[in-house]
């Protein structure tokens, strides 16, 4: 939940539609990272839910959810992704559509070595109503272990990150900073079909500017999903997720 201090219109906005948690990249969805991501096109469907939100140290009752899809193009050195999600803030507020995009650089990910390291930068956008917008920028360093497992691909990963957010409401705007960490597991079959799951924790510092005040927030999010990887002719083939 957010608390806005300022013009009457901003206060009314906070009282109605802005009961949202601290951000990952998408509201109520983990920041997914895959340092050992395969080459090819991966399509994913995600479900995320907010397990806990604290505002200035006080736990909140609402547990927002997100249903989304992602498309990720895995190249030998970089990975590019886009997607969309439908965010349900609960508590009587309307659902909204949100959009993520990200790019990852594989710093260390030899095909025959079980360890991978990647830097990932992303951006998430949500317009909660006509006067409120937010952009979220996670900057993460992911580390993965992908041991050889014949017949089943297993990638366990963790990614600490710096979290930045630009919030704009009724002509006022501010940047909120914090940090977070996500960790997860990717499972895959030789056919290209796979499952993924992750948990995400983030904390954003309190920030106040003229006409706009954001509280300190902590959020714990969990997510699960299914994905399928298509190989692309001409790209080197590496083990799937």
mmCIF file of C-alpha atoms in Angstrom:
data_model
loop_
_atom_site.group_PDB
_atom_site.id
_atom_site.type_symbol
_atom_site.label_atom_id
_atom_site.label_comp_id
_atom_site.label_asym_id
_atom_site.label_seq_id
_atom_site.Cartn_x
_atom_site.Cartn_y
_atom_site.Cartn_z
ATOM 1 C CA UNK A 1 0.000 0.000 0.000
ATOM 2 C CA UNK A 2 1.163 3.545 -0.719
ATOM 3 C CA UNK A 3 0.509 6.682 1.281
ATOM 4 C CA UNK A 4 0.562 9.943 -0.650
ATOM 5 C CA UNK A 5 0.647 13.336 1.035
ATOM 6 C CA UNK A 6 -0.127 16.384 -1.046
ATOM 7 C CA UNK A 7 -3.023 17.830 -3.042
ATOM 8 C CA UNK A 8 -6.521 16.550 -2.380
ATOM 9 C CA UNK A 9 -6.610 14.739 -5.703
ATOM 10 C CA UNK A 10 -3.503 12.732 -4.782
ATOM 11 C CA UNK A 11 -4.953 11.814 -1.397
ATOM 12 C CA UNK A 12 -8.158 10.605 -3.022
ATOM 13 C CA UNK A 13 -6.099 8.575 -5.465
ATOM 14 C CA UNK A 14 -4.274 6.862 -2.636
ATOM 15 C CA UNK A 15 -7.511 6.069 -0.846
ATOM 16 C CA UNK A 16 -9.015 4.305 -3.837
ATOM 17 C CA UNK A 17 -6.778 2.605 -6.403
ATOM 18 C CA UNK A 18 -3.212 2.807 -5.136
ATOM 19 C CA UNK A 19 -3.112 -0.003 -2.619
ATOM 20 C CA UNK A 20 -0.137 -1.593 -4.348
ATOM 21 C CA UNK A 21 2.941 -3.341 -2.917
ATOM 22 C CA UNK A 22 6.603 -2.513 -3.379
ATOM 23 C CA UNK A 23 7.709 -3.432 -6.849
ATOM 24 C CA UNK A 24 9.787 -6.161 -8.345
ATOM 25 C CA UNK A 25 9.828 -5.636 -12.128
ATOM 26 C CA UNK A 26 6.169 -6.490 -12.436
ATOM 27 C CA UNK A 27 3.773 -5.953 -9.550
ATOM 28 C CA UNK A 28 3.118 -9.238 -7.684
ATOM 29 C CA UNK A 29 5.576 -11.192 -9.847
ATOM 30 C CA UNK A 30 9.196 -12.239 -9.195
ATOM 31 C CA UNK A 31 12.153 -10.887 -11.147
ATOM 32 C CA UNK A 32 13.131 -13.960 -13.178
ATOM 33 C CA UNK A 33 16.797 -14.434 -14.092
ATOM 34 C CA UNK A 34 18.388 -17.315 -16.017
ATOM 35 C CA UNK A 35 22.202 -17.029 -16.406
ATOM 36 C CA UNK A 36 22.261 -20.411 -18.193
ATOM 37 C CA UNK A 37 19.328 -19.553 -20.470
ATOM 38 C CA UNK A 38 19.142 -21.562 -23.693
ATOM 39 C CA UNK A 39 19.491 -20.147 -27.176
ATOM 40 C CA UNK A 40 16.200 -19.987 -29.042
ATOM 41 C CA UNK A 41 12.770 -18.499 -28.382
ATOM 42 C CA UNK A 42 11.204 -19.251 -24.995
ATOM 43 C CA UNK A 43 7.518 -18.537 -24.378
ATOM 44 C CA UNK A 44 6.365 -18.513 -20.761
ATOM 45 C CA UNK A 45 3.131 -18.162 -18.813
ATOM 46 C CA UNK A 46 3.462 -16.888 -15.234
ATOM 47 C CA UNK A 47 1.377 -16.700 -12.083
ATOM 48 C CA UNK A 48 2.573 -14.552 -9.189
ATOM 49 C CA UNK A 49 1.131 -13.611 -5.823
ATOM 50 C CA UNK A 50 2.214 -11.322 -3.005
ATOM 51 C CA UNK A 51 2.746 -13.407 0.118
ATOM 52 C CA UNK A 52 3.459 -10.451 2.394
ATOM 53 C CA UNK A 53 3.647 -6.665 2.219
ATOM 54 C CA UNK A 54 4.841 -4.364 4.991
ATOM 55 C CA UNK A 55 4.383 -0.591 4.869
ATOM 56 C CA UNK A 56 6.550 1.271 7.370
ATOM 57 C CA UNK A 57 6.889 -2.030 9.214
ATOM 58 C CA UNK A 58 3.143 -2.764 9.369
ATOM 59 C CA UNK A 59 1.836 -5.883 7.590
ATOM 60 C CA UNK A 60 -0.943 -5.331 5.039
ATOM 61 C CA UNK A 61 -3.915 -7.607 4.466
ATOM 62 C CA UNK A 62 -4.247 -7.436 0.666
ATOM 63 C CA UNK A 63 -2.439 -10.079 -1.397
ATOM 64 C CA UNK A 64 -2.267 -8.854 -5.026
ATOM 65 C CA UNK A 65 -1.829 -11.302 -7.913
ATOM 66 C CA UNK A 66 -0.506 -11.236 -11.466
ATOM 67 C CA UNK A 67 -1.147 -13.394 -14.535
ATOM 68 C CA UNK A 68 1.256 -12.799 -17.386
ATOM 69 C CA UNK A 69 3.107 -14.019 -20.442
ATOM 70 C CA UNK A 70 6.707 -13.508 -21.550
ATOM 71 C CA UNK A 71 8.738 -14.066 -24.719
ATOM 72 C CA UNK A 72 12.518 -14.400 -24.389
ATOM 73 C CA UNK A 73 15.012 -14.546 -27.243
ATOM 74 C CA UNK A 74 18.172 -16.309 -26.143
ATOM 75 C CA UNK A 75 21.301 -15.544 -28.177
ATOM 76 C CA UNK A 76 24.816 -16.870 -27.502
ATOM 77 C CA UNK A 77 25.880 -13.761 -25.527
ATOM 78 C CA UNK A 78 22.714 -11.778 -24.743
ATOM 79 C CA UNK A 79 19.097 -12.512 -23.855
ATOM 80 C CA UNK A 80 16.193 -10.170 -24.679
ATOM 81 C CA UNK A 81 12.715 -10.402 -23.212
ATOM 82 C CA UNK A 82 9.311 -8.686 -23.356
ATOM 83 C CA UNK A 83 5.935 -9.493 -21.876
ATOM 84 C CA UNK A 84 2.629 -8.374 -20.410
ATOM 85 C CA UNK A 85 0.723 -9.099 -17.235
ATOM 86 C CA UNK A 86 -2.692 -8.520 -15.725
ATOM 87 C CA UNK A 87 -2.317 -7.190 -12.184
ATOM 88 C CA UNK A 88 -5.122 -7.606 -9.635
ATOM 89 C CA UNK A 89 -4.423 -5.414 -6.570
ATOM 90 C CA UNK A 90 -7.373 -6.886 -4.607
ATOM 91 C CA UNK A 91 -9.159 -4.780 -2.020
ATOM 92 C CA UNK A 92 -11.795 -3.642 -4.532
ATOM 93 C CA UNK A 93 -9.367 -1.868 -6.887
ATOM 94 C CA UNK A 94 -9.550 -2.457 -10.644
ATOM 95 C CA UNK A 95 -7.149 -4.758 -12.476
ATOM 96 C CA UNK A 96 -4.586 -3.137 -14.769
ATOM 97 C CA UNK A 97 -2.242 -4.274 -17.526
ATOM 98 C CA UNK A 98 1.501 -3.967 -16.950
ATOM 99 C CA UNK A 99 4.458 -4.469 -19.275
ATOM 100 C CA UNK A 100 8.036 -5.674 -18.679
ATOM 101 C CA UNK A 101 11.159 -5.697 -20.854
ATOM 102 C CA UNK A 102 14.669 -6.839 -20.009
ATOM 103 C CA UNK A 103 18.097 -7.559 -21.429
ATOM 104 C CA UNK A 104 20.750 -9.851 -19.964
ATOM 105 C CA UNK A 105 24.460 -10.121 -20.759
ATOM 106 C CA UNK A 106 26.038 -13.517 -20.145
ATOM 107 C CA UNK A 107 29.292 -12.742 -18.366
ATOM 108 C CA UNK A 108 30.258 -16.392 -17.853
ATOM 109 C CA UNK A 109 28.227 -19.269 -19.248
ATOM 110 C CA UNK A 110 30.256 -21.921 -21.108
ATOM 111 C CA UNK A 111 27.981 -24.736 -22.370
ATOM 112 C CA UNK A 112 30.010 -27.482 -20.684
ATOM 113 C CA UNK A 113 30.506 -25.680 -17.347
ATOM 114 C CA UNK A 114 27.666 -25.967 -14.797
ATOM 115 C CA UNK A 115 28.069 -22.389 -13.490
ATOM 116 C CA UNK A 116 26.723 -19.254 -15.181
ATOM 117 C CA UNK A 117 26.868 -15.543 -14.334
ATOM 118 C CA UNK A 118 24.814 -12.827 -16.049
ATOM 119 C CA UNK A 119 23.986 -9.151 -15.570
ATOM 120 C CA UNK A 120 20.346 -8.291 -16.217
ATOM 121 C CA UNK A 121 18.646 -4.903 -16.500
ATOM 122 C CA UNK A 122 14.904 -4.552 -16.861
ATOM 123 C CA UNK A 123 12.050 -2.105 -16.802
ATOM 124 C CA UNK A 124 8.426 -2.532 -15.804
ATOM 125 C CA UNK A 125 5.583 -0.140 -16.555
ATOM 126 C CA UNK A 126 2.150 0.108 -14.957
ATOM 127 C CA UNK A 127 -0.512 2.782 -15.331
ATOM 128 C CA UNK A 128 -2.834 2.297 -12.381
ATOM 129 C CA UNK A 129 -5.214 5.027 -13.506
ATOM 130 C CA UNK A 130 -5.229 8.237 -15.557
ATOM 131 C CA UNK A 131 -3.079 10.137 -13.053
ATOM 132 C CA UNK A 132 -0.767 7.469 -11.625
ATOM 133 C CA UNK A 133 2.137 5.797 -13.452
ATOM 134 C CA UNK A 134 5.188 3.931 -12.308
ATOM 135 C CA UNK A 135 8.339 2.628 -13.950
ATOM 136 C CA UNK A 136 10.420 0.017 -12.152
ATOM 137 C CA UNK A 137 14.069 -0.710 -12.987
ATOM 138 C CA UNK A 138 15.738 -3.806 -11.465
ATOM 139 C CA UNK A 139 19.509 -4.173 -11.985
ATOM 140 C CA UNK A 140 20.465 -7.743 -11.080
ATOM 141 C CA UNK A 141 23.528 -9.979 -11.032
ATOM 142 C CA UNK A 142 22.436 -13.579 -11.474
ATOM 143 C CA UNK A 143 24.413 -16.699 -10.567
ATOM 144 C CA UNK A 144 23.225 -20.127 -11.648
ATOM 145 C CA UNK A 145 24.210 -23.755 -11.157
ATOM 146 C CA UNK A 146 23.120 -26.203 -13.833
ATOM 147 C CA UNK A 147 24.569 -29.654 -13.114
ATOM 148 C CA UNK A 148 24.492 -32.366 -15.781
ATOM 149 C CA UNK A 149 21.243 -34.315 -15.323
ATOM 150 C CA UNK A 150 20.456 -36.642 -18.261
ATOM 151 C CA UNK A 151 16.822 -36.522 -19.319
ATOM 152 C CA UNK A 152 15.987 -33.474 -17.201
ATOM 153 C CA UNK A 153 17.556 -30.013 -17.201
ATOM 154 C CA UNK A 154 17.837 -28.379 -13.769
ATOM 155 C CA UNK A 155 18.962 -24.782 -13.230
ATOM 156 C CA UNK A 156 19.024 -23.276 -9.754
ATOM 157 C CA UNK A 157 19.736 -19.556 -9.582
ATOM 158 C CA UNK A 158 19.886 -16.528 -7.289
ATOM 159 C CA UNK A 159 20.086 -12.823 -8.188
ATOM 160 C CA UNK A 160 20.669 -9.907 -5.793
ATOM 161 C CA UNK A 161 19.707 -6.563 -7.293
ATOM 162 C CA UNK A 162 19.438 -2.805 -6.972
ATOM 163 C CA UNK A 163 15.846 -1.594 -7.321
ATOM 164 C CA UNK A 164 14.842 1.798 -8.708
ATOM 165 C CA UNK A 165 11.328 3.129 -9.214
ATOM 166 C CA UNK A 166 9.955 6.273 -10.836
ATOM 167 C CA UNK A 167 6.500 7.143 -9.500
ATOM 168 C CA UNK A 168 4.315 9.866 -11.032
ATOM 169 C CA UNK A 169 0.967 10.953 -9.587
ATOM 170 C CA UNK A 170 -1.154 14.032 -10.416
ATOM 171 C CA UNK A 171 1.784 15.991 -11.808
ATOM 172 C CA UNK A 172 4.178 15.049 -8.995
ATOM 173 C CA UNK A 173 7.004 12.548 -9.430
ATOM 174 C CA UNK A 174 9.871 11.048 -7.461
ATOM 175 C CA UNK A 175 12.427 8.253 -7.660
ATOM 176 C CA UNK A 176 12.421 5.602 -4.949
ATOM 177 C CA UNK A 177 15.491 3.398 -4.410
ATOM 178 C CA UNK A 178 16.010 0.072 -2.689
ATOM 179 C CA UNK A 179 17.307 -3.433 -3.121
ATOM 180 C CA UNK A 180 16.048 -6.974 -3.478
ATOM 181 C CA UNK A 181 16.896 -10.563 -4.219
ATOM 182 C CA UNK A 182 15.168 -13.331 -6.149
ATOM 183 C CA UNK A 183 15.938 -17.031 -6.415
ATOM 184 C CA UNK A 184 14.383 -19.860 -8.309
ATOM 185 C CA UNK A 185 14.475 -23.175 -10.103
ATOM 186 C CA UNK A 186 14.035 -23.948 -13.800
ATOM 187 C CA UNK A 187 13.195 -27.496 -14.920
ATOM 188 C CA UNK A 188 13.147 -28.626 -18.549
ATOM 189 C CA UNK A 189 12.580 -31.687 -20.706
ATOM 190 C CA UNK A 190 14.415 -32.477 -23.969
ATOM 191 C CA UNK A 191 11.193 -31.653 -25.857
ATOM 192 C CA UNK A 192 11.525 -27.976 -24.825
ATOM 193 C CA UNK A 193 8.707 -28.013 -22.260
ATOM 194 C CA UNK A 194 9.582 -26.843 -18.763
ATOM 195 C CA UNK A 195 8.448 -25.464 -15.420
ATOM 196 C CA UNK A 196 9.828 -22.570 -13.367
ATOM 197 C CA UNK A 197 9.324 -21.202 -9.864
ATOM 198 C CA UNK A 198 10.829 -18.298 -7.915
ATOM 199 C CA UNK A 199 10.609 -16.298 -4.706
ATOM 200 C CA UNK A 200 11.346 -12.569 -4.569
ATOM 201 C CA UNK A 201 11.986 -10.162 -1.677
ATOM 202 C CA UNK A 202 12.446 -6.414 -2.039
ATOM 203 C CA UNK A 203 12.682 -3.339 0.160
ATOM 204 C CA UNK A 204 12.251 0.266 -0.939
ATOM 205 C CA UNK A 205 13.298 3.211 1.202
ATOM 206 C CA UNK A 206 10.902 5.934 2.291
ATOM 207 C CA UNK A 207 10.993 8.912 -0.050
ATOM 208 C CA UNK A 208 9.292 12.292 0.288
ATOM 209 C CA UNK A 209 9.230 15.213 -2.162
ATOM 210 C CA UNK A 210 7.000 18.236 -2.590
ATOM 211 C CA UNK A 211 3.429 16.963 -2.978
ATOM 212 C CA UNK A 212 4.336 13.257 -2.996
ATOM 213 C CA UNK A 213 5.437 10.918 -0.198
ATOM 214 C CA UNK A 214 6.187 7.195 -0.523
ATOM 215 C CA UNK A 215 6.502 4.964 2.558
ATOM 216 C CA UNK A 216 9.123 2.334 3.257
ATOM 217 C CA UNK A 217 7.845 -0.936 1.815
ATOM 218 C CA UNK A 218 8.901 -4.573 1.993
ATOM 219 C CA UNK A 219 7.375 -7.230 -0.221
ATOM 220 C CA UNK A 220 7.651 -11.008 -0.473
ATOM 221 C CA UNK A 221 6.402 -12.458 -3.765
ATOM 222 C CA UNK A 222 6.229 -16.043 -5.044
ATOM 223 C CA UNK A 223 5.670 -17.184 -8.609
ATOM 224 C CA UNK A 224 5.313 -20.318 -10.726
ATOM 225 C CA UNK A 225 4.887 -20.917 -14.425
ATOM 226 C CA UNK A 226 5.326 -23.048 -17.507
ATOM 227 C CA UNK A 227 7.530 -22.409 -20.527
ATOM 228 C CA UNK A 228 8.445 -23.878 -23.898
ATOM 229 C CA UNK A 229 11.682 -23.288 -25.825
ATOM 230 C CA UNK A 230 11.779 -23.352 -29.626
ATOM 231 C CA UNK A 231 15.150 -23.770 -31.327
ATOM 232 C CA UNK A 232 15.950 -21.284 -34.085
ATOM 233 C CA UNK A 233 17.842 -22.496 -37.182
ATOM 234 C CA UNK A 234 21.279 -20.911 -37.405
ATOM 235 C CA UNK A 235 21.704 -20.365 -33.660
ATOM 236 C CA UNK A 236 24.049 -22.646 -31.695
ATOM 237 C CA UNK A 237 22.092 -25.240 -29.756
ATOM 238 C CA UNK A 238 22.802 -25.499 -26.032
ATOM 239 C CA UNK A 239 21.051 -27.539 -23.328
ATOM 240 C CA UNK A 240 17.533 -26.286 -22.608
ATOM 241 C CA UNK A 241 16.331 -24.694 -19.384
#
